[in-house]
XYZ file of C-alpha atoms in Angstrom:
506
model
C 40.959 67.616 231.335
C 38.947 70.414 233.131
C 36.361 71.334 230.588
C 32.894 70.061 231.598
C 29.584 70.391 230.253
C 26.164 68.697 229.249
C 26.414 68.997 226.373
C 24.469 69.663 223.185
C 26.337 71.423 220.719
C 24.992 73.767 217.935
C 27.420 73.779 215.131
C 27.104 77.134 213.716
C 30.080 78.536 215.170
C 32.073 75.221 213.920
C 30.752 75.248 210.501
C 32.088 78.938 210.061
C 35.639 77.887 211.668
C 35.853 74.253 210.621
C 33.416 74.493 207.264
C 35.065 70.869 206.696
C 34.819 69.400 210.056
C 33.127 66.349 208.877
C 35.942 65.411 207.006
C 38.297 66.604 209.838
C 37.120 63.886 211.698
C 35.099 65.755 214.846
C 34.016 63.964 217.715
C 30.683 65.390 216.476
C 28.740 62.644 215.617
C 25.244 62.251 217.728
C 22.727 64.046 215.831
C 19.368 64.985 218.053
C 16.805 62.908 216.750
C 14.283 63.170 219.489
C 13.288 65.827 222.031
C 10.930 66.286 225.395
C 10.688 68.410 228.145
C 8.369 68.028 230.828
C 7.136 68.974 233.976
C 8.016 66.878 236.966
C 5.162 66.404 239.804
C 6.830 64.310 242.934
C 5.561 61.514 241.448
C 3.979 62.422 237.923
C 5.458 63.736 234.799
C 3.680 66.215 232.443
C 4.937 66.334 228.569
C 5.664 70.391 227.412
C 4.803 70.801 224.157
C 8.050 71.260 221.626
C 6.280 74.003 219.720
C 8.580 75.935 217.354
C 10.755 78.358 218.976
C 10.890 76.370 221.881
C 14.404 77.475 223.463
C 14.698 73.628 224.617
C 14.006 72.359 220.564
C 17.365 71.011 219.400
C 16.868 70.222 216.032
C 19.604 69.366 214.099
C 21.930 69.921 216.943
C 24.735 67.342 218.568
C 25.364 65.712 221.765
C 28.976 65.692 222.532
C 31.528 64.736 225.033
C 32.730 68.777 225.061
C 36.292 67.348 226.796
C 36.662 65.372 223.619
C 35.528 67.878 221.580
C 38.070 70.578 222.954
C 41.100 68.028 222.536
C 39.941 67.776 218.900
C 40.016 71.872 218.741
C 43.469 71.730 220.499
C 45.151 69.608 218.004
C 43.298 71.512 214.939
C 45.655 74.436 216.567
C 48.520 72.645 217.242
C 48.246 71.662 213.317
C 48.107 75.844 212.437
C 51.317 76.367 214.569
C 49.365 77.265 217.956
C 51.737 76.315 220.843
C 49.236 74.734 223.815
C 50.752 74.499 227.385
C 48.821 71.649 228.976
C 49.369 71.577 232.658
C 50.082 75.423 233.204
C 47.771 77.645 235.190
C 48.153 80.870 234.188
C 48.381 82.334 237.626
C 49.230 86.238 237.509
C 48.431 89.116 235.614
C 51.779 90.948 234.674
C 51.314 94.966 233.883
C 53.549 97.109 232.428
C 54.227 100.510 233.658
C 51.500 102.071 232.262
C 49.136 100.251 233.839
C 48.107 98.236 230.439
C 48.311 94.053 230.012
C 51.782 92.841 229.188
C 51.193 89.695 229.577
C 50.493 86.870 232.522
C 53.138 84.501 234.772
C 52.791 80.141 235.185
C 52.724 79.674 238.702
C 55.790 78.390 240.492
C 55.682 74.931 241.406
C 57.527 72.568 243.676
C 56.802 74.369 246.557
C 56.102 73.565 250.413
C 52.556 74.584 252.317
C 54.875 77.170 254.484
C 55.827 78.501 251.056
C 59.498 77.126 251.195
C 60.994 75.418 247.642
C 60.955 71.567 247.407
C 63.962 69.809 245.799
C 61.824 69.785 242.529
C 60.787 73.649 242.628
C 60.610 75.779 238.972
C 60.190 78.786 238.285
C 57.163 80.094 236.219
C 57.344 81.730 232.785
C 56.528 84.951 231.812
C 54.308 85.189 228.837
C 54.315 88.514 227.494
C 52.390 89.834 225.006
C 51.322 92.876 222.804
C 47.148 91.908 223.617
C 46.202 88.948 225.958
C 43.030 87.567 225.596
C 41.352 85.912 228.664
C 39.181 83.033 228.130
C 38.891 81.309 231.344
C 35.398 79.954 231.595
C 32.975 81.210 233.831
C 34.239 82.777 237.029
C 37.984 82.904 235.825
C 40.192 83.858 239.060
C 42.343 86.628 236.657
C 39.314 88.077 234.756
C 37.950 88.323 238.288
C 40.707 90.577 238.618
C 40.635 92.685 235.750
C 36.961 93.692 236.123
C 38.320 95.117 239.642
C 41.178 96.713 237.743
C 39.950 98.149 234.876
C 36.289 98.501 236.700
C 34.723 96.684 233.582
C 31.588 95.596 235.164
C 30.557 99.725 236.130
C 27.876 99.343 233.335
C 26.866 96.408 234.155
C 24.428 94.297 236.459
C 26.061 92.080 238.679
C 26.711 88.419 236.856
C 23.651 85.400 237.927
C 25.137 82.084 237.940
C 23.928 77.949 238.417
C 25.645 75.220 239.409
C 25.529 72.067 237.156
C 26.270 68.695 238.461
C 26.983 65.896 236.017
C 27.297 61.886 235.894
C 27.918 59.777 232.890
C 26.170 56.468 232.790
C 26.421 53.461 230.992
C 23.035 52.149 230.666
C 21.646 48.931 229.754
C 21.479 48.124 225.801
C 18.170 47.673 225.496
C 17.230 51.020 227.526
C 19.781 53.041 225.206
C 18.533 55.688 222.308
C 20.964 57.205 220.724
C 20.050 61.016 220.081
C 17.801 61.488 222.584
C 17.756 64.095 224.482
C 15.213 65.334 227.623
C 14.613 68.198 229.817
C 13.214 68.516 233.314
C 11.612 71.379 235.221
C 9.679 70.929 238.805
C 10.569 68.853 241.164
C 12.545 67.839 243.241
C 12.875 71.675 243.385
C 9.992 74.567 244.906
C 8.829 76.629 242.968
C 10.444 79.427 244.384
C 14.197 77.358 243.168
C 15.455 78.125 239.693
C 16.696 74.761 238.347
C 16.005 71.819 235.765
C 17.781 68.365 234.374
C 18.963 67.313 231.302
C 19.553 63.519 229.776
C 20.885 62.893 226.892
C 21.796 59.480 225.031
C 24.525 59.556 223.453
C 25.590 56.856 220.184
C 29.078 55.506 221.876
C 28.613 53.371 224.968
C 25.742 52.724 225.938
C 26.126 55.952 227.458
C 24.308 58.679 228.828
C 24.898 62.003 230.386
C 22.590 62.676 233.130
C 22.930 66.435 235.170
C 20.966 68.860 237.244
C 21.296 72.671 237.297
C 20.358 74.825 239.946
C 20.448 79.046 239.756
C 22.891 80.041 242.790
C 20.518 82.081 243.631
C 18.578 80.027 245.831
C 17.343 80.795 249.549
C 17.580 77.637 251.793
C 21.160 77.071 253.115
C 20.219 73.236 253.826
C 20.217 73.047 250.248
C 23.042 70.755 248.463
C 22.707 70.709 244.507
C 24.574 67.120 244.587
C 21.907 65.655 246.703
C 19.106 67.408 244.456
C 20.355 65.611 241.484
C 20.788 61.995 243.474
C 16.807 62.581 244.439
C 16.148 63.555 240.880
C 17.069 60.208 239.534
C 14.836 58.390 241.994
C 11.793 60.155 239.886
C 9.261 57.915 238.340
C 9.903 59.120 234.787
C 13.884 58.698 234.694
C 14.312 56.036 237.469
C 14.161 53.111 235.140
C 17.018 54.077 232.943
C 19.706 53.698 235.595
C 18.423 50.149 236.317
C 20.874 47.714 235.741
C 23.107 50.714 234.538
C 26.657 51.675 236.023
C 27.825 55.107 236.577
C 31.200 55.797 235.740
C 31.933 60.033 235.518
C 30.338 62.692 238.135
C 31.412 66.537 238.104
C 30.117 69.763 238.485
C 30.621 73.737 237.243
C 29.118 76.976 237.915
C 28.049 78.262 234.504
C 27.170 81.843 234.092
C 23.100 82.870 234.081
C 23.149 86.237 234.056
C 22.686 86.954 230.031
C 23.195 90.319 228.064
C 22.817 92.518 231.038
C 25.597 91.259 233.227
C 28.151 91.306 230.516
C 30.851 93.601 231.237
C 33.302 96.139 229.198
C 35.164 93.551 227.102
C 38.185 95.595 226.185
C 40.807 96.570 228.004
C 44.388 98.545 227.642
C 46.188 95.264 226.180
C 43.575 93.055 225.307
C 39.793 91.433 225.829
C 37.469 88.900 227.677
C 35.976 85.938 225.240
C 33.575 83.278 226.112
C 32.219 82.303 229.788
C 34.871 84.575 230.963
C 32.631 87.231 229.913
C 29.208 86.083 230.215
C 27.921 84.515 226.963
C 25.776 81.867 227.940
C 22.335 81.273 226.396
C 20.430 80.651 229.768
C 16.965 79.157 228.290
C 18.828 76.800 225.678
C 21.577 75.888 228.529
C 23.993 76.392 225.517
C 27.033 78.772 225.572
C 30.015 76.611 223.392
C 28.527 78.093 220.038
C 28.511 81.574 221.433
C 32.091 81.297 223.624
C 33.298 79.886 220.059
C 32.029 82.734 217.741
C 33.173 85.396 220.408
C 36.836 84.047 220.255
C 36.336 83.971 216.248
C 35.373 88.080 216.347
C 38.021 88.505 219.171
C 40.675 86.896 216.887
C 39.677 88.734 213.984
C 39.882 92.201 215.521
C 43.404 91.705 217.290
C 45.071 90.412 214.025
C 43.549 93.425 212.469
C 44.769 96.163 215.530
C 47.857 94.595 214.971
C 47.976 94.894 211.635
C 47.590 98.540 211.613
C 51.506 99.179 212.279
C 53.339 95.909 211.034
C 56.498 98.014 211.446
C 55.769 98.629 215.395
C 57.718 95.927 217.494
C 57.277 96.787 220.914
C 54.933 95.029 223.250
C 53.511 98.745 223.764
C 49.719 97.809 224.210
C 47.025 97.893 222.312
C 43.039 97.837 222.423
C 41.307 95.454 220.221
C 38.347 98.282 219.959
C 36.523 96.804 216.756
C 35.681 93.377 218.961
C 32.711 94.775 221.056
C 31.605 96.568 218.185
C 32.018 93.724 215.640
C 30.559 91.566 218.294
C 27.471 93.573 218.869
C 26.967 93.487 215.061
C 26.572 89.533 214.808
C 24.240 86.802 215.516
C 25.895 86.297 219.565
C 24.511 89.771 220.450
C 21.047 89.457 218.747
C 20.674 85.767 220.555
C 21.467 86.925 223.672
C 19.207 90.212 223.292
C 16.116 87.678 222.395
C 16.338 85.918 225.342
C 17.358 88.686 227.790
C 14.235 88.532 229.995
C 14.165 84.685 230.806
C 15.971 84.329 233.678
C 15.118 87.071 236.036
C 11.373 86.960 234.676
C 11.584 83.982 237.391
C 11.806 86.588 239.715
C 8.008 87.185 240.404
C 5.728 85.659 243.155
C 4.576 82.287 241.061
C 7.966 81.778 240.775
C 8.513 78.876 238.263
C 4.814 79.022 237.027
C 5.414 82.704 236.248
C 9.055 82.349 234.613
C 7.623 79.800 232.189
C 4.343 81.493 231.173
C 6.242 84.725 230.539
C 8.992 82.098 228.726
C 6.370 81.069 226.587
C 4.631 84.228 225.442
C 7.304 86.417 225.429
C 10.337 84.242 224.130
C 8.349 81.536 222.294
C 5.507 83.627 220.911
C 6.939 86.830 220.436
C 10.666 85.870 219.943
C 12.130 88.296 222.730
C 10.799 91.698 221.206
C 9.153 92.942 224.178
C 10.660 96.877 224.493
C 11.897 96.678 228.040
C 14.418 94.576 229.637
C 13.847 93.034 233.422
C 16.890 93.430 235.804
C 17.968 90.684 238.116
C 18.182 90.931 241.902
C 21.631 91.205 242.687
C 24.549 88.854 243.468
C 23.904 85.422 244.647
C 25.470 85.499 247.709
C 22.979 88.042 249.029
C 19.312 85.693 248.618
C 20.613 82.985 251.265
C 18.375 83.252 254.487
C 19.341 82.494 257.946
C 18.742 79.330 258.857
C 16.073 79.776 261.857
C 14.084 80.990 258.992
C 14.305 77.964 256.176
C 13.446 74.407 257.236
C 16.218 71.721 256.856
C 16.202 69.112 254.065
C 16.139 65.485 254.503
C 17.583 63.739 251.589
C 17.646 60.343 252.019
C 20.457 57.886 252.730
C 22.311 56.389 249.195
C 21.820 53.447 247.758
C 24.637 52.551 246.266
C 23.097 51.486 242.814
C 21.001 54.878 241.526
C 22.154 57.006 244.560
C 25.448 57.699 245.864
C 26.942 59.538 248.425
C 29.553 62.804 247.984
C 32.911 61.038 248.247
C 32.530 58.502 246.188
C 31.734 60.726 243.463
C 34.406 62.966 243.886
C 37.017 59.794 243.563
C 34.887 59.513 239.964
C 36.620 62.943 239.164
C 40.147 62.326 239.530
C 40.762 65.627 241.148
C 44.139 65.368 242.739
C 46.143 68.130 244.468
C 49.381 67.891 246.156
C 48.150 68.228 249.674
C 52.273 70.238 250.808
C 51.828 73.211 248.558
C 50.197 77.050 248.968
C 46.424 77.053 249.910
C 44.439 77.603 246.145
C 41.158 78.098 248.867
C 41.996 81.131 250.969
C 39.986 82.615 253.536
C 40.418 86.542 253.692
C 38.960 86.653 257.697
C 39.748 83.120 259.300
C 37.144 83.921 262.102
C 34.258 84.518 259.477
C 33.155 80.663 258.717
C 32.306 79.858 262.449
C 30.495 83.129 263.665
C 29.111 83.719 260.917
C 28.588 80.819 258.518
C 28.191 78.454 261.473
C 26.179 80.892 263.633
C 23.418 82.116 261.406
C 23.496 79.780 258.295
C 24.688 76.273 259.436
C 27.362 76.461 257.565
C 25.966 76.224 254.102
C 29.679 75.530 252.003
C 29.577 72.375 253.234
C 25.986 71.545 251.240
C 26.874 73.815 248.381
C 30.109 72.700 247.626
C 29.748 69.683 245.156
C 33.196 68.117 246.364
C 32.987 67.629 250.249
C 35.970 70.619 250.026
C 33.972 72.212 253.312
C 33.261 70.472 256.538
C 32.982 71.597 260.197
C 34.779 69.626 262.470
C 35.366 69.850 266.386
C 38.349 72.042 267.688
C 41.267 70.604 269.373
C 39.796 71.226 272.893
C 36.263 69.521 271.924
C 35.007 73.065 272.847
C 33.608 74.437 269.520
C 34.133 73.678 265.647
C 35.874 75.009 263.042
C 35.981 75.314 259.259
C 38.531 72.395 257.366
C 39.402 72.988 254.247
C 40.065 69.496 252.392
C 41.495 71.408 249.147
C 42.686 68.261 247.676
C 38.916 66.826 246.788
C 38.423 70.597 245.206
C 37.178 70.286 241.080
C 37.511 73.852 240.333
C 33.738 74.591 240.041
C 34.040 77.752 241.023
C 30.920 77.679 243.573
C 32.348 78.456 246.539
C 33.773 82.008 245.127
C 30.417 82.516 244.158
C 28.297 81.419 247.155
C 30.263 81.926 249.973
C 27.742 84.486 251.801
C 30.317 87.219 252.691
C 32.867 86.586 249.927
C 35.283 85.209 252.527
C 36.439 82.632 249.744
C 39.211 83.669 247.196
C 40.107 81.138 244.662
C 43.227 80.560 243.166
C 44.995 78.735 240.978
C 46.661 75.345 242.457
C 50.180 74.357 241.178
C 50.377 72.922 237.850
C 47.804 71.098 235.830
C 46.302 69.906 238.907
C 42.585 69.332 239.485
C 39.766 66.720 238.355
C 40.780 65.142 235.343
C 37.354 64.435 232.993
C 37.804 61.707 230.672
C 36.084 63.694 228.105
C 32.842 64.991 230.240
């Protein structure tokens, strides 16, 4: 119900798990059969050549409803004798006394805002464990923790990230092509403004998925990714395919840019990271299922085999799945990731998006990643916002209504619901930092960056100043806030329960 992506699926992860998934009866059934990318102008559109080893060349790859995809993958476990607990957060790390993983805790639920039990209050379960292995997706609130813990990301470069903002569309018939898929770079972003859209056509509807991604690295605090993706759709080239269409799904996720050097230590005394948790996202493809699949396959592999070391050893004394990083280095995740290593930050340069994608293309495309040095990014994303006497505000214009929308109406599209009497999952660590220092220099940027109208200042009591509200119960667990927020005032947590947006297979 939370998962969320684009998303274009390469099966080569699947067809080692699931050799037979044809016959299993996937919800893998849109095969790519046409591809563009092009350059947006604010009112013109240049076609990019698809040249081999273009990173945006899909080729016999899928388009997919992931959330449908994942419910396929959960009953395929269920079916092995995996027990799934739908509608438990896993909300605490539990240690033993050495200091290793034993395990982690449910969060109690049924309980009031002041932290009091309700009449329907239950405990949470301990799940204990001899290895626990965290796949969260990106930003996960525990693995957050263990990096501090275990100080996993000490060989590291701090983790990049973007924001992605969906909508599914149903489209007029005669406007529909099933597997096709498009890119955008350009506008409505500067140059200086890592981002880029995707469409793709899927063959159940008519439908389409329609997003925008934008690196959270970006300067101008006026910016809101939402609104960039309700201007995008107002471009010449894409405008006609909402006409006479009806949207029916918006959401959004931070996904991790950051590539092979931001990923951390991946072991730890009781177990290992997998997936987003860690970092495995192929940042020029946008594509990062087939790798967080394959990494859970090698993870798998080398805790059944640690464990299988001492079959006579029954205690939950823990263990280190050691062989993982090594057998993961050894496959085709590591030697992906190392081609395409330099794509992102080689944004980083003074032509901006010209420069990223001529070094893309000669580098990447031409020379398949080989170049013998590897370009660093420029720290956390938190850090590149600039004041706001220094960045001129956006004006994005008003909604429409038919192509455009405004923020809460989309959020009502997600079906994000939280009990509004229980624990804050959006904590502030200093109450007093949002208005003298959000508010003062930045003009309180959460409230643009937040894809869920979570943030908004509002006046005080006395009319005499403003103040930071917190409407938690719009919040879709994108993660951006814990990422953005400029002083990393933000701490998210896990709400009670299963609670949060609830995709119908987005």
């Amino acid at each position: 119900g939370h998962i969320l992506s684009g998303a274009v699926l390469e099966t080569k992860a699947l067809d080692e798990l699931f050799p037979d998934w044809k016959e299993k009866g996937a919800p893998v059934t849109t095969k790519v059969t046409k591809d563009s990318f092009r350059f947006l102008t604010k009112s013109g559109s240049i076609p990019i050549p698809m040249v081999p080893g273009h990173p945006m060349n899909n080729h016999g790859n899928y388009i997919v409803r992931l959330g449908n995809f994942v419910r396929w993958l959960g009953k395929q476990a269920e079916e092995l004798g995996v027990e799934l607990y739908p509608g438990y957060a896993a909300s605490e790390i539990l240690y033993n006394e050495d200091g290793s993983v034993k395990g982690i805790a449910t969060n109690d639920v049924g309980i009031h805002k002041d932290g009091s039990p309700k009449e329907t209050f239950e405990r949470g379960m301990e799940l204990h464990a001899k290895m626990t292995i965290f796949g969260e997706g990106c930003h996960g609130h525990l693995t957050k923790q263990l990096y501090k813990t275990f100080n996993m990301r000490e060989n590291c470069q701090p983790m990049t990230y973007g924001i992605g903002v969906k909508e599914l569309w149903e489209i007029d018939p005669a406007k529909h092509q099933p597997g096709y898929v498009m890119h955008t770079v350009g506008w409505p972003t500067d140059m200086h403004t890592y981002g880029g859209s995707f469409m793709y056509h899927l063959d159940e509807g008519p439908l389409v998925a329609i997003g925008f991604v934008l690196g959270l690295d970006y300067k101008n605090p006026y910016l809101s990714p939402f609104q960039e993706l309700q201007r995008w759709k107002t471009h010449p080239a894409v405008i006609d395919t909402f006409k006479g269409g009806r949207r029916i799904g918006y959401g959004a996720r931070a996904l991790n840019e950051g590539g092979i050097q931001c990923i951390p230590d991946l072991t730890f005394p009781g177990g290992c990271v997998i997936g987003c948790s860690a970092g495995f996202l192929n940042v020029p493809k946008v594509k990062g299922t087939h790798l967080a699949m394959k990494s859970g396959m090698l993870a798998a592999e080398s805790v059944y085999e640690k464990l299988s070391e001492e079959t006579t050893d029954t205690s939950l004394a823990a263990k280190k799945p050691t062989k993982y990083e090594e057998r993961l280095k050894d496959s085709w995740v590591w030697k992906e990731l190392y081609s395409v290593r330099n794509v992102r930050p080689s944004f980083h340069n003074p032509l901006g998006l010209y420069g990223g994608v001529m070094y893309t293309a000669f580098f990447y495309i031409l020379c398949r990643g080989k170049e013998p040095w590897t370009l660093k990014h420029k720290g956390m994303d938190n850090t590149h916002l600039k004041r706001a006497s220094e960045c001129t505000p956006i004006e994005y214009p008003k909604p429409d209504g038919v192509i455009t929308f405004d923020l809460l109406s989309s959020v009502a599209l997600t079906g994000t619901n939280h009990d509004h009497d229980q624990p804050p999952h959006l904590t502030l660590i200093d109450d007093t930092v949002p208005v003298k220092n959000n508010l003062a220099l930045y003009d309180g940027p959460e409230g643009r960056f937040c894809p869920a109208g979570v943030y908004e200042y509002v006046d005080t009591e006395d009319g005499l100043g403003k103040k930071l509200q917190i409407n938690a119960q719009n919040c879709i667990h994108c993660k951006t806030c814990d990422i953005k927020d400029i002083t990393q005032n933000i701490n998210w947590v896990s709400p009670q329960g299963g609670e949060g947006p609830a995709y119908n297979g987005m």
